[in-house]
Tab-separated table of C-alpha atoms in Angstrom:
chain	number	residue	atom	x	y	z
C	627	MET	CA	14.792	23.203	-18.917
C	628	THR	CA	17.023	20.136	-19.419
C	629	PHE	CA	17.584	18.073	-16.200
C	630	GLU	CA	21.102	18.306	-15.093
C	631	HIS	CA	21.142	15.624	-12.444
C	632	LEU	CA	20.899	11.794	-12.748
C	633	GLU	CA	18.078	11.585	-10.324
C	634	GLU	CA	15.658	13.416	-12.625
C	635	LYS	CA	16.733	11.405	-15.611
C	636	GLU	CA	16.282	8.236	-13.442
C	637	ALA	CA	12.876	9.288	-12.453
C	638	VAL	CA	11.787	9.699	-16.056
C	639	GLU	CA	13.150	6.292	-16.981
C	640	ILE	CA	11.493	4.529	-13.843
C	641	ALA	CA	8.191	6.344	-14.575
C	642	SER	CA	8.330	5.356	-18.178
C	643	LEU	CA	8.682	1.720	-17.151
C	644	ILE	CA	6.037	1.838	-14.475
C	645	GLU	CA	3.548	3.362	-16.952
C	646	ARG	CA	4.422	0.959	-19.828
C	647	ASN	CA	4.212	-2.116	-17.622
C	648	GLY	CA	1.094	-0.790	-15.843
C	649	PHE	CA	-0.540	-0.265	-19.186
C	650	ALA	CA	0.156	-3.795	-20.295
C	651	PHE	CA	-0.974	-5.200	-16.860
C	652	TYR	CA	-4.292	-3.353	-16.750
C	653	SER	CA	-4.947	-3.999	-20.491
C	654	ILE	CA	-4.707	-7.790	-20.062
C	655	LEU	CA	-6.743	-7.669	-16.813
C	656	ALA	CA	-9.391	-5.665	-18.564
C	657	GLU	CA	-9.547	-8.309	-21.355
C	658	LYS	CA	-9.945	-11.145	-18.787
C	659	ALA	CA	-12.307	-9.425	-16.400
C	660	GLU	CA	-15.905	-10.760	-16.539
C	661	ASP	CA	-17.536	-8.228	-14.202
C	662	LYS	CA	-18.461	-5.039	-16.195
C	663	THR	CA	-17.462	-2.660	-13.444
C	664	VAL	CA	-14.131	-4.336	-12.898
C	665	LYS	CA	-13.488	-4.404	-16.652
C	666	ALA	CA	-14.256	-0.757	-16.915
C	667	ALA	CA	-12.033	0.143	-14.064
C	668	PHE	CA	-9.064	-1.793	-15.526
C	669	LYS	CA	-9.804	-0.185	-18.957
C	670	LYS	CA	-9.723	3.312	-17.329
C	671	LEU	CA	-6.491	2.502	-15.559
C	672	ALA	CA	-4.894	1.295	-18.821
C	673	GLN	CA	-6.045	4.439	-20.565
C	674	ASP	CA	-4.477	6.570	-17.704
C	675	GLU	CA	-1.190	4.684	-17.962
C	676	LYS	CA	-1.089	5.279	-21.729
C	677	LYS	CA	-1.872	8.912	-21.177
C	678	HIS	CA	0.932	9.090	-18.587
C	679	MET	CA	3.277	7.566	-21.114
C	680	LYS	CA	2.458	10.196	-23.644
C	681	VAL	CA	2.946	12.994	-21.000
C	682	LEU	CA	6.380	11.589	-20.178
C	683	GLU	CA	7.292	11.347	-23.859
C	684	LYS	CA	6.124	14.787	-24.659
C	685	LYS	CA	7.011	16.703	-21.548
C	686	TYR	CA	9.811	14.790	-19.676
C	687	TYR	CA	11.706	12.941	-22.306
C	688	PRO	CA	13.030	16.129	-23.970
C	689	GLU	CA	13.807	17.745	-20.526
C	690	ALA	CA	15.678	14.537	-19.540
C	691	GLY	CA	17.568	14.496	-22.827
C	692	PHE	CA	16.065	11.305	-24.007
C	693	GLY	CA	15.710	11.255	-27.707
C	694	GLN	CA	15.203	8.924	-30.629
C	695	VAL	CA	18.873	7.859	-30.564
C	696	ILE	CA	19.975	5.860	-27.528
C	697	THR	CA	23.143	7.504	-26.114
C	698	ASP	CA	25.811	6.070	-23.907
C	699	GLU	CA	24.417	8.161	-21.055
C	700	GLU	CA	20.866	6.576	-21.564
C	701	ILE	CA	22.486	3.101	-21.493
C	702	ALA	CA	24.400	3.931	-18.291
C	703	ILE	CA	21.140	5.237	-16.721
C	704	GLU	CA	19.259	2.103	-17.681
C	705	ASP	CA	22.071	-0.073	-16.153
C	706	TYR	CA	22.018	2.033	-13.009
C	707	ILE	CA	18.212	1.755	-12.645
C	708	SER	CA	18.345	-2.050	-13.171
C	709	ARG	CA	20.808	-2.319	-10.297
C	710	VAL	CA	19.151	-0.013	-7.777
C	711	ALA	CA	15.543	0.215	-8.443
C	712	ASP	CA	13.117	-2.057	-6.680
C	713	PRO	CA	11.391	-4.524	-9.096
C	714	LYS	CA	8.153	-4.470	-7.026
C	715	ILE	CA	7.141	-1.358	-8.834
C	716	PHE	CA	7.263	-2.640	-12.286
C	717	THR	CA	10.620	-0.902	-13.042
C	718	GLU	CA	11.940	-3.724	-15.107
C	719	GLU	CA	10.896	-5.161	-18.366
C	720	ILE	CA	8.492	-7.999	-17.168
C	721	ASP	CA	6.517	-10.670	-18.893
C	722	VAL	CA	3.094	-9.288	-17.884
C	723	GLU	CA	1.393	-12.174	-19.527
C	724	LYS	CA	3.327	-14.643	-17.375
C	725	LEU	CA	2.574	-12.519	-14.335
C	726	ILE	CA	-1.221	-12.679	-15.075
C	727	HIS	CA	-1.069	-16.399	-15.280
C	728	LEU	CA	0.323	-16.552	-11.687
C	729	ILE	CA	-2.625	-14.537	-10.466
C	730	ASN	CA	-5.568	-16.959	-10.619
C	731	ASN	CA	-8.375	-14.589	-9.682
C	732	THR	CA	-9.384	-10.905	-10.037
C	733	LYS	CA	-9.239	-10.093	-6.257
C	734	LYS	CA	-5.500	-11.098	-6.241
C	735	ALA	CA	-4.804	-9.025	-9.326
C	736	VAL	CA	-6.478	-5.973	-7.698
C	737	MET	CA	-4.553	-6.482	-4.494
C	738	LEU	CA	-1.255	-6.795	-6.340
C	739	ALA	CA	-2.117	-3.625	-8.301
C	740	ILE	CA	-2.978	-1.670	-5.052
C	741	HIS	CA	0.273	-2.778	-3.524
C	742	THR	CA	2.165	-1.761	-6.627
C	743	GLU	CA	0.521	1.693	-6.857
C	744	LYS	CA	1.022	2.383	-3.155
C	745	TYR	CA	4.722	1.376	-3.331
C	746	ALA	CA	5.197	3.495	-6.511
C	747	ALA	CA	3.630	6.500	-4.735
C	748	GLU	CA	5.804	6.068	-1.718
C	749	TYR	CA	8.879	5.674	-3.913
C	750	PHE	CA	8.191	8.899	-5.795
C	751	GLU	CA	7.410	10.798	-2.508
C	752	GLY	CA	10.701	9.772	-1.103
C	753	MET	CA	12.518	10.746	-4.251
C	754	ALA	CA	10.763	14.127	-4.138
C	755	LYS	CA	12.278	14.655	-0.686
C	756	LYS	CA	15.780	13.742	-1.967
C	757	ALA	CA	15.613	15.759	-5.237
C	758	SER	CA	18.312	18.385	-5.662
C	759	THR	CA	16.210	20.684	-7.905
C	760	LYS	CA	12.682	22.100	-7.641
C	761	GLU	CA	11.924	20.729	-11.100
C	762	GLY	CA	12.838	17.186	-10.082
C	763	ALA	CA	10.915	17.378	-6.751
C	764	ALA	CA	7.818	18.702	-8.632
C	765	MET	CA	7.989	15.838	-11.158
C	766	TYR	CA	8.250	13.220	-8.389
C	767	ARG	CA	5.285	14.772	-6.457
C	768	GLU	CA	3.151	14.764	-9.633
C	769	LEU	CA	3.982	11.185	-10.312
C	770	ALA	CA	3.170	10.145	-6.697
C	771	GLY	CA	-0.166	11.976	-7.012
C	772	GLU	CA	-1.045	9.932	-10.140
C	773	GLU	CA	-0.281	6.713	-8.304
C	774	ARG	CA	-2.366	7.690	-5.285
C	775	GLU	CA	-5.269	8.301	-7.607
C	776	HIS	CA	-4.922	4.820	-9.017
C	777	VAL	CA	-5.006	3.409	-5.438
C	778	LYS	CA	-8.337	5.005	-4.868
C	779	VAL	CA	-9.798	3.582	-8.056
C	780	LEU	CA	-8.438	0.097	-7.259
C	781	GLU	CA	-9.706	0.260	-3.666
C	782	GLY	CA	-13.178	0.906	-5.050
C	783	VAL	CA	-12.818	-2.029	-7.387
C	784	LEU	CA	-11.731	-4.246	-4.533
C	785	LYS	CA	-14.907	-3.288	-2.536
C	786	SER	CA	-17.063	-4.179	-5.435
C	787	ILE	CA	-15.924	-7.712	-5.780
């Protein structure tokens, strides 16, 4: 079923940015981590983000009407998102490499990641409550659940360092 409302399309675009930036963030942290447990956790999170990107591309992109050719509507949605979305949840194209340089130790990186994942979960839960369709609400709840799982993994990493 094709999403008929901007909010569902917006969620797909925001989710895609979150997952893409999260993948880059966790991949770089995995490369830089010296502790094997921390490295493994970051690698798993990067793999999860990559898997989520594939799910979004296969399942939600067609439903949201996103295709290979960028349409005027997609450009309008991207513009809308850039004006209203909170950048604290990786919803903008960011220079992840530059961000990593600002974080001078693993503990800070994990704490930032926990904050980001919690905020993303809260954001998607809030959007689920506001969704005008059952499909949109279900999609937001699913995304929130994925983010909460990442929080648990990261809290475990934080305890180990």
